[in-house]
Coordinates of C-alpha atoms in Angstrom, one line a residue:
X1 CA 19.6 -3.5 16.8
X2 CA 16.3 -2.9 17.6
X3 CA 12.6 -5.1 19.2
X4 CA 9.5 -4.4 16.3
X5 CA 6.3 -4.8 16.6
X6 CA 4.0 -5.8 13.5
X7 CA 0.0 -5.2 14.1
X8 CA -2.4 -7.5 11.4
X9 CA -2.0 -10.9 10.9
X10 CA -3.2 -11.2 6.9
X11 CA -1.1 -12.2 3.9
X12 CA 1.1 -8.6 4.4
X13 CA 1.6 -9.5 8.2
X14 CA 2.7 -12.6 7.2
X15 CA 5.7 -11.4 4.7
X16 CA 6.7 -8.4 7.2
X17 CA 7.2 -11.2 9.8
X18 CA 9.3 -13.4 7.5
X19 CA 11.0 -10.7 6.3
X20 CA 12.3 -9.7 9.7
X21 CA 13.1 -13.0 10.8
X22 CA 15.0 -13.3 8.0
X23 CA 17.1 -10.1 8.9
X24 CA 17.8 -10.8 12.9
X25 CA 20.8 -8.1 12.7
X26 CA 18.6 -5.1 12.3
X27 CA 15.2 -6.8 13.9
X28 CA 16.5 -8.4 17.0
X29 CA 13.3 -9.3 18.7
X30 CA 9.7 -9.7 16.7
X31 CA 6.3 -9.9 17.5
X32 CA 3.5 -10.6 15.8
X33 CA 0.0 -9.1 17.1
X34 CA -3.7 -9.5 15.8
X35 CA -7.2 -9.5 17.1
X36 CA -6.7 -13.3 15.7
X37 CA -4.0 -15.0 18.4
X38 CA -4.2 -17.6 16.4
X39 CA -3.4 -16.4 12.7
X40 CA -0.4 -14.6 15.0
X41 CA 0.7 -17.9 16.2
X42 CA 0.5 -20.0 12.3
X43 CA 2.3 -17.3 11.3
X44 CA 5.0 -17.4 13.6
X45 CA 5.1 -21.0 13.5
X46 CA 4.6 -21.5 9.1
X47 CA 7.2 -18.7 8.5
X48 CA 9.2 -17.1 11.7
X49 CA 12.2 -19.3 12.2
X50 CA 11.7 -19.7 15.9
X51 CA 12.1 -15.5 16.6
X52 CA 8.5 -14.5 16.7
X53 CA 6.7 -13.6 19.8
X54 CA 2.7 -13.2 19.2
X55 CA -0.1 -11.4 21.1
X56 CA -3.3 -10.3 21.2
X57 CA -4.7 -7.1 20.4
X58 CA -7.7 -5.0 19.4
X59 CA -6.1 -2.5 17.3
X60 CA -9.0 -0.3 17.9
X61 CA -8.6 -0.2 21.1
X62 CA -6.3 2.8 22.0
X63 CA -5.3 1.3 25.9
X64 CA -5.0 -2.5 24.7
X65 CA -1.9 -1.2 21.9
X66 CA -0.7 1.3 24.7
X67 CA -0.1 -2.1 27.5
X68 CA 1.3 -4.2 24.4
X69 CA 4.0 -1.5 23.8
X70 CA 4.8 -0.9 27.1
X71 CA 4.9 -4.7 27.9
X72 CA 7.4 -5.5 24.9
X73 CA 9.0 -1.8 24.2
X74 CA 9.7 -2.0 20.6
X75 CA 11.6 0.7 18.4
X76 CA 8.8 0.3 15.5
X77 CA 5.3 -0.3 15.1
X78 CA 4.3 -1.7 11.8
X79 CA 0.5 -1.4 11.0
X80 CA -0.6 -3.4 8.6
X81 CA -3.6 -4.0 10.3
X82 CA -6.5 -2.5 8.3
X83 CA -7.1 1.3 7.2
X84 CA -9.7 2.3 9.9
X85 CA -7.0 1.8 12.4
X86 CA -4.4 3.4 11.9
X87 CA -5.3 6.9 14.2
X88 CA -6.0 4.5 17.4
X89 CA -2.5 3.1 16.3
X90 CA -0.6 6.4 16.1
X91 CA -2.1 7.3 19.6
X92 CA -1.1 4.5 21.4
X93 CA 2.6 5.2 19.6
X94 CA 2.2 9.1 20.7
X95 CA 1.3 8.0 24.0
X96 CA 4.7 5.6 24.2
X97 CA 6.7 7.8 22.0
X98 CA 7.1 4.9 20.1
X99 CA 8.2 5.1 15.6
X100 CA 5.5 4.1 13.7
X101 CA 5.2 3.4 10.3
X102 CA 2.2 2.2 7.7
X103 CA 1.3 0.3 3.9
X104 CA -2.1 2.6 3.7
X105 CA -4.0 5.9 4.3
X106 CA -6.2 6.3 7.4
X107 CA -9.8 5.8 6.1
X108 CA -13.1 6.3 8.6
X109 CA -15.4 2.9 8.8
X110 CA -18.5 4.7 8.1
X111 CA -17.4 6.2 4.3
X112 CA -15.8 5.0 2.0
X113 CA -13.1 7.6 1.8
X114 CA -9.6 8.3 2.1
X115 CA -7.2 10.9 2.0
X116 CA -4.0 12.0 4.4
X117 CA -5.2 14.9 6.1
X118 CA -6.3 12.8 9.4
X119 CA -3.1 11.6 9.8
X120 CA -0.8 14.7 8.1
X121 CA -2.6 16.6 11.1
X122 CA -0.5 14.4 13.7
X123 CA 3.0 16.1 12.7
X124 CA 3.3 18.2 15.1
X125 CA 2.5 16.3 17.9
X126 CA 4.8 13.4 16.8
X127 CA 7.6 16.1 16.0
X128 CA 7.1 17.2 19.7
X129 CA 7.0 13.7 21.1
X130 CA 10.5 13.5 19.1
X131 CA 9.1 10.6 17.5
X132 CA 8.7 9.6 13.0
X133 CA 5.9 8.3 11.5
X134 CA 6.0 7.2 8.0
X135 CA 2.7 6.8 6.2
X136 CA 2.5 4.6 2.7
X137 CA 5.5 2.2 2.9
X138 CA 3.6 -0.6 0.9
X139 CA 4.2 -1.0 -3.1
X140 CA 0.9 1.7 -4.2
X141 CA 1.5 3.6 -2.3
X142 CA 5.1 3.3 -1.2
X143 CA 7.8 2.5 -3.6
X144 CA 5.4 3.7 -6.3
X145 CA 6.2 7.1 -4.5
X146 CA 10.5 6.1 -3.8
X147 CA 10.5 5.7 -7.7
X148 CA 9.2 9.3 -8.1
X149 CA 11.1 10.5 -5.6
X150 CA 14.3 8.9 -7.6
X151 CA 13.5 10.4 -10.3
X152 CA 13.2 13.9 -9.3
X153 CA 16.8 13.1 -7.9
X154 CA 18.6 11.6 -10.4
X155 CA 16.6 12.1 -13.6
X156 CA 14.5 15.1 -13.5
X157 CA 15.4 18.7 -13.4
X158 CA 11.6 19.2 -13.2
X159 CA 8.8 16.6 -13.8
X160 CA 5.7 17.6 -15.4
X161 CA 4.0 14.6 -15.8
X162 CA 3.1 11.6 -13.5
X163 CA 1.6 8.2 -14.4
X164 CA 1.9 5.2 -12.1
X165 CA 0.3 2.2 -13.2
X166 CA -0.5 -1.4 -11.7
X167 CA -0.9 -4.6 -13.7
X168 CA -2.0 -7.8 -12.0
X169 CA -1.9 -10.1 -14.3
X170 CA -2.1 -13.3 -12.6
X171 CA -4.6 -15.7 -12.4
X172 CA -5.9 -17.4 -8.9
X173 CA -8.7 -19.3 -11.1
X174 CA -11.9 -18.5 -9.0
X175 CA -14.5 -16.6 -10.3
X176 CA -14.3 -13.5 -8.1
X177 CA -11.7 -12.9 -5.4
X178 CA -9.9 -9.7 -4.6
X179 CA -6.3 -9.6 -3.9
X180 CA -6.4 -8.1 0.1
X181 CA -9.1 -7.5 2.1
X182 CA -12.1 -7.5 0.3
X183 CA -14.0 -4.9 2.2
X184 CA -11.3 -2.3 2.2
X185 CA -10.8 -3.3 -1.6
X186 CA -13.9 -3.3 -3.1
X187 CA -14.6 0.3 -1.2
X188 CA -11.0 2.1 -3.2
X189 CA -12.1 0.4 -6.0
X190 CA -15.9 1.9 -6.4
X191 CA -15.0 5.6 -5.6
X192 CA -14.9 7.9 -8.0
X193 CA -11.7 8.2 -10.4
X194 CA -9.8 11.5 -9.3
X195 CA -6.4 13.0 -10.9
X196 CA -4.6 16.0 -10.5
X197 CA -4.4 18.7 -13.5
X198 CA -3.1 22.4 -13.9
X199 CA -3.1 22.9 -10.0
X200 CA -7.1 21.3 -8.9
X201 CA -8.7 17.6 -9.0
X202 CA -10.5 16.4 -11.7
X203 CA -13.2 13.9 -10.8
X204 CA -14.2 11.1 -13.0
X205 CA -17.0 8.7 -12.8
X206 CA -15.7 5.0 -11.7
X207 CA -13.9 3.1 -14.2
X208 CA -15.0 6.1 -16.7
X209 CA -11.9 6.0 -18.3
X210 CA -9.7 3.3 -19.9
X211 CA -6.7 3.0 -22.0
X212 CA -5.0 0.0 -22.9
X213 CA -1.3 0.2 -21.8
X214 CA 1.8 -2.6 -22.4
X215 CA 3.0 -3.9 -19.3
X216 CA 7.1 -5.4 -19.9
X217 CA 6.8 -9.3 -20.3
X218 CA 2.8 -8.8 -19.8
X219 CA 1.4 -7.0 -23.0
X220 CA -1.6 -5.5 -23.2
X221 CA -4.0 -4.6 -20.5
X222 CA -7.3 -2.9 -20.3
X223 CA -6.1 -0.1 -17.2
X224 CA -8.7 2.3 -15.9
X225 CA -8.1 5.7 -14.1
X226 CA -8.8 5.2 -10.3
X227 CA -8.2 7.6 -7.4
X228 CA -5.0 6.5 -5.3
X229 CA -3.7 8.1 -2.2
X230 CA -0.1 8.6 -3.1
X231 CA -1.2 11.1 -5.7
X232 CA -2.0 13.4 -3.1
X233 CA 1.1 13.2 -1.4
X234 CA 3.3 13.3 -4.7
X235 CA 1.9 16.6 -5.8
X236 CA 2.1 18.0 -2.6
X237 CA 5.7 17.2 -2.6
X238 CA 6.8 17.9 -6.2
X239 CA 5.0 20.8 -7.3
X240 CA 6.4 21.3 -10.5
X241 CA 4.0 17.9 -11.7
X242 CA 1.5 19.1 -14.1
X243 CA -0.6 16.5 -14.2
X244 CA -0.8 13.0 -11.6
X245 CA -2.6 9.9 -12.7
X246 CA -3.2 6.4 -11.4
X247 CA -3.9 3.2 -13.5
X248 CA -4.9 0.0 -12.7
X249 CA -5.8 -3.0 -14.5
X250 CA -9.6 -5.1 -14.1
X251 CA -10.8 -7.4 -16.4
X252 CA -14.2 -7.5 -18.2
X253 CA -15.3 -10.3 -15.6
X254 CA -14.1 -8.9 -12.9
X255 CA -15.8 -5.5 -13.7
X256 CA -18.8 -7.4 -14.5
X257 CA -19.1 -9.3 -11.2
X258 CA -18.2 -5.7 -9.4
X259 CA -21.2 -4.1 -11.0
X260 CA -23.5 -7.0 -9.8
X261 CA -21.9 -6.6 -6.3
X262 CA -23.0 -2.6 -6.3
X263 CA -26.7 -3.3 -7.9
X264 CA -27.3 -5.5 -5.8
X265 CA -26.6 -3.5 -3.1
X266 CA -23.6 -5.4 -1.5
X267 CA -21.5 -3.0 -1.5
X268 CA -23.0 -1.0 0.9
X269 CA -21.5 0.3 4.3
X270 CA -25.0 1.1 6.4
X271 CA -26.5 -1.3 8.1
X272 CA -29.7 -3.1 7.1
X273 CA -32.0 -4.9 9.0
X274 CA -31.9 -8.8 8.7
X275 CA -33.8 -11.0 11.0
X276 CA -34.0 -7.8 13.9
X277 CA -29.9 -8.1 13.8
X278 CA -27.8 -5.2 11.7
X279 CA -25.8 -6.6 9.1
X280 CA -23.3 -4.1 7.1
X281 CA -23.8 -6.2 3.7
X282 CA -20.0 -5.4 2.3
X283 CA -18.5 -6.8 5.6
X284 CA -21.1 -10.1 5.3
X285 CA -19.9 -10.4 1.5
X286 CA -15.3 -10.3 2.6
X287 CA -16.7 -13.5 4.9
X288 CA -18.3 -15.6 1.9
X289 CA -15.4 -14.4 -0.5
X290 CA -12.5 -16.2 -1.1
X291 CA -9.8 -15.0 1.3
X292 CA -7.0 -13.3 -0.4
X293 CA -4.6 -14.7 2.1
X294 CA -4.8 -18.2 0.5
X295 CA -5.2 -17.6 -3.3
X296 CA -1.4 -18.0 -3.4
X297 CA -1.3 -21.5 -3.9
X298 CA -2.6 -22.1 -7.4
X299 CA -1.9 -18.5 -8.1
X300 CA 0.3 -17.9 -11.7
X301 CA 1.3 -15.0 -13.7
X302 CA 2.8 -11.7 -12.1
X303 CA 2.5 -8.3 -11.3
X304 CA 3.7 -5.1 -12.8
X305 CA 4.0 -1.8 -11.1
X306 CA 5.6 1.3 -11.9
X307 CA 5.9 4.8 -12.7
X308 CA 5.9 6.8 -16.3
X309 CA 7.2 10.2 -16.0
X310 CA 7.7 12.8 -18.3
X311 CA 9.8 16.2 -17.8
X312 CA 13.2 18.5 -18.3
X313 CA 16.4 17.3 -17.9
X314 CA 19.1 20.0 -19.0
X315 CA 16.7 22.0 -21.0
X316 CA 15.7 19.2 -23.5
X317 CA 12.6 17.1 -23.1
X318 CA 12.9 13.1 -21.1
X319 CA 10.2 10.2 -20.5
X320 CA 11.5 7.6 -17.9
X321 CA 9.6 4.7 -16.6
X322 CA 10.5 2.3 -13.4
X323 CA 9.0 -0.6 -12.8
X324 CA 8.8 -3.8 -11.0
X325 CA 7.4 -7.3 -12.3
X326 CA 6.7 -9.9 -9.3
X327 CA 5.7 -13.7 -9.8
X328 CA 3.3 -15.2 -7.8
X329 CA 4.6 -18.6 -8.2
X330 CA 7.8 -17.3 -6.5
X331 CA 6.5 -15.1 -4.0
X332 CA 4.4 -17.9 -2.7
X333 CA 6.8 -20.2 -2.9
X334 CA 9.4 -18.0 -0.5
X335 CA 6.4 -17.0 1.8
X336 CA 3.0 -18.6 1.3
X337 CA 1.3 -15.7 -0.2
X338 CA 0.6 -14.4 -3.6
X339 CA 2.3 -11.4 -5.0
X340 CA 0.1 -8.3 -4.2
X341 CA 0.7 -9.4 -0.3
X342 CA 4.9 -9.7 -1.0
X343 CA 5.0 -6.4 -2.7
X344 CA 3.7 -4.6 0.0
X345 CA 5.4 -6.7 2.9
X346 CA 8.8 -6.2 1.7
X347 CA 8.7 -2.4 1.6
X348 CA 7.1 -2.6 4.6
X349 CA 10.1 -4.6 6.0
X350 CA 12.5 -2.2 4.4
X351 CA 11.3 0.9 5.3
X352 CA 11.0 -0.8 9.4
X353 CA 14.6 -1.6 8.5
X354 CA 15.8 2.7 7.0
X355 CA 14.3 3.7 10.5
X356 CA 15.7 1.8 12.6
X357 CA 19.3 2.2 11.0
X358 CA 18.5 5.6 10.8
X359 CA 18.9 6.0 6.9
X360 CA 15.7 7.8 7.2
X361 CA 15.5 10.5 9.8
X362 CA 12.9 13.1 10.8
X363 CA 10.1 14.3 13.9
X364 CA 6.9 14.3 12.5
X365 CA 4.8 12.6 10.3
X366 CA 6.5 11.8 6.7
X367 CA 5.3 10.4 3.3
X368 CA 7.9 8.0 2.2
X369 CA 8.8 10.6 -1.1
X370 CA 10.4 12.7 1.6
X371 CA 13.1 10.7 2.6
X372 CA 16.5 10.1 0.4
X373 CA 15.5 7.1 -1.9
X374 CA 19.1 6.0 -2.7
X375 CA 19.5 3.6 0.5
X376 CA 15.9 2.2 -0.9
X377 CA 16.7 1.4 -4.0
X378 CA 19.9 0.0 -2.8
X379 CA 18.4 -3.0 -1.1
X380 CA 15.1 -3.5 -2.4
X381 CA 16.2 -5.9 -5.2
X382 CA 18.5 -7.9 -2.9
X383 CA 15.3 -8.6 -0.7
X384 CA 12.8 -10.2 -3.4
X385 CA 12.0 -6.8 -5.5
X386 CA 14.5 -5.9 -8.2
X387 CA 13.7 -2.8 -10.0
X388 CA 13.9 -1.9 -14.4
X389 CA 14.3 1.2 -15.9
X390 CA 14.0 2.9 -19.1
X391 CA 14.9 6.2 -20.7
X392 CA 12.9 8.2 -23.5
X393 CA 10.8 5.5 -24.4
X394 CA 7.2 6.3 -25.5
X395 CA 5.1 6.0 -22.2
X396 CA 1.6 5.4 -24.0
X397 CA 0.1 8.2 -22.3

């Protein structure tokens, strides 16, 4: 049906590409592209069925994307390359009024922040170009945001309260590790918590506040209120919510080693001085971390994501809570990565695959809630994430 093109050669590269091979009816040509040819070319060889094509590109380089896109003519760019490139992606897809779509927010290299406006403020040129992007088609955010989006469809007269929450609780045995890129993680991870109350943001200090919350087939887990992009899309886009959270889970150790990392200044995003050379010390400490794209193989236990809403249906009072539980055993064994990579790869995959069947339709630049989620939800169990639900249960919170 249609040539794609997938940008970032980590664990979430490497379930898009399987994921596409898998499905040659709707992704008739594939190619893989990094700054890495070589990651490109494991991947295509480890997981791609003999249909993957792989390049080299520096994603950050507007002009090097452009002559890759014009050289292959895809129908879709995937980016799941990392956050600071996703404007000089979108250019090069303006510039070849190619679809584009994206797992993350955009997010500037020299703070650790992120939020849509950068890329919300391409709409009108991509609605001009008569061209769709769709930002967040990952897990969190992504089908975090389909569930809500469900809900206010088929559940919801009005939804007043949001909670999404994210369990990991698997164990890769290593002291420290974090579960995609390092650099990009530890930075979400150390911002300040932020929700959305009565109409305004309420900032919280990191980690500030903690409840622990039941996760189905889990139990209990410490979860701590964290800042996460979708919320700012979701109450943009269903202003009847109230109040917005976002939950996720750390252990003590982990929180421990995290605090080290930030006193000891390791964390940091300016470059210091070492030996007359500039060294930015977060980006020296992803190299002597262990790298998330092989903590698959001894990884066990699962995650659990999902969404606990509360609102009106017909007049009367309902709680409802979606989720997903994903083994890393299984996702590893079906792709070679651990299960925070495969629940972002396959919504990836699947939203590449609503565009280019045109189940999702639009000019612009879309959030993933705007779409219809039905034809979503439809498929995403039969490809590796089925989905639970549950009606006027107590949600905890």
């Amino acid at each position: 049906m249609s040539k794609v093109l997938i940008i970032g050669a980590g664990g979430v590269g490497r379930v898009v590409a399987s994921k596409c091979a898998d499905n040659p009816e709707v992704f008739t040509e594939i190619m893989l592209a990094s700054r890495t040819l070589s990651k490109c070319e494991a991947i295509a060889r480890e997981v791609g069925k003999g249909r993957i094509q792989t390049a080299q590109v520096n994603a950050d380089n507007v002009a090097e994307v452009v002559a890759l896109i014009n050289r292959f003519k895809p129908g879709l760019v995937i980016n799941v390359a990392l956050p600071y490139q996703d404007l000089p992606i979108m250019d090069a897809c303006l510039e070849t009024g190619v679809n584009y779509l994206d797992t993350a927010n955009y997010e500037p290299k020299e703070e650790a922040k992120f939020e849509y406006s950068w890329q919300w403020a391409y709409h009108d040129r991509f609605k001009e170009k008569g061209i769709m992007a769709v930002l967040g088609c990952g897990f969190d955010p992504g089908v975090t945001s389909i569930y809500t989006a469900y809900a206010a469809k088929h559940h919801f007269d009005e939804m007043h309260a949001l909670d999404i929450v994210d369990c990991n609780a698997g164990d890769h045995g290593k002291a420290f590790a974090t579960n995609f890129n390092p650099e990009i993680n530890i930075r979400e991870i150390t911002q300040k918590g932020k929700y959305w109350e009565n109409g305004k943001w309420v900032e919280t200090e990191p980690h500030e506040i903690k409840k622990v919350l039941n996760y189905p087939e889990i139990g209990p887990r410490d979860s701590y209120l964290i800042f996460h992009e979708e919320l700012e899309s979701l109450v943009k886009n269903f202003p009847t919510l109230k109040r917005a959270r976002f939950w996720m889970t750390f252990g003590q150790e982990y929180l421990t080693h995290l605090r080290v990392i930030q006193n000891i200044g390791m964390a940091r995003i300016d470059p210091v001085k070492y030996k007359g050379v500039d060294v930015i010390p977060l980006e020296f400490l992803k190299y002597v971390l262990p790298d998330p794209g092989e903590l698959g193989e001894n990884y066990v236990g699962e995650t659990s994501i999902g969404c606990r809403i509360k609102g009106i249906k017909d007049g009367q009072e309902k709680t409802y809570y979606v989720w997903n539980n994903c083994s890393h055993e299984k996702a590893y064994e079906e792709t070679g990565t651990q299960a925070v990579s495969y629940t972002t790869g396959v919504p990836a995959m699947l939203g590449a695959m609503m565009v280019l069947t045109e189940k999702w339709n639009g000019k612009g630049v879309f959030n993933v809630e705007q779409f219809d989620p039905d034809p979503f939800m439809e498929k995403i169990g039969e490809y590796g994430l089925p989905w639970n639900e549950a009606v006027n249960v107590d949600l905890e919170l």
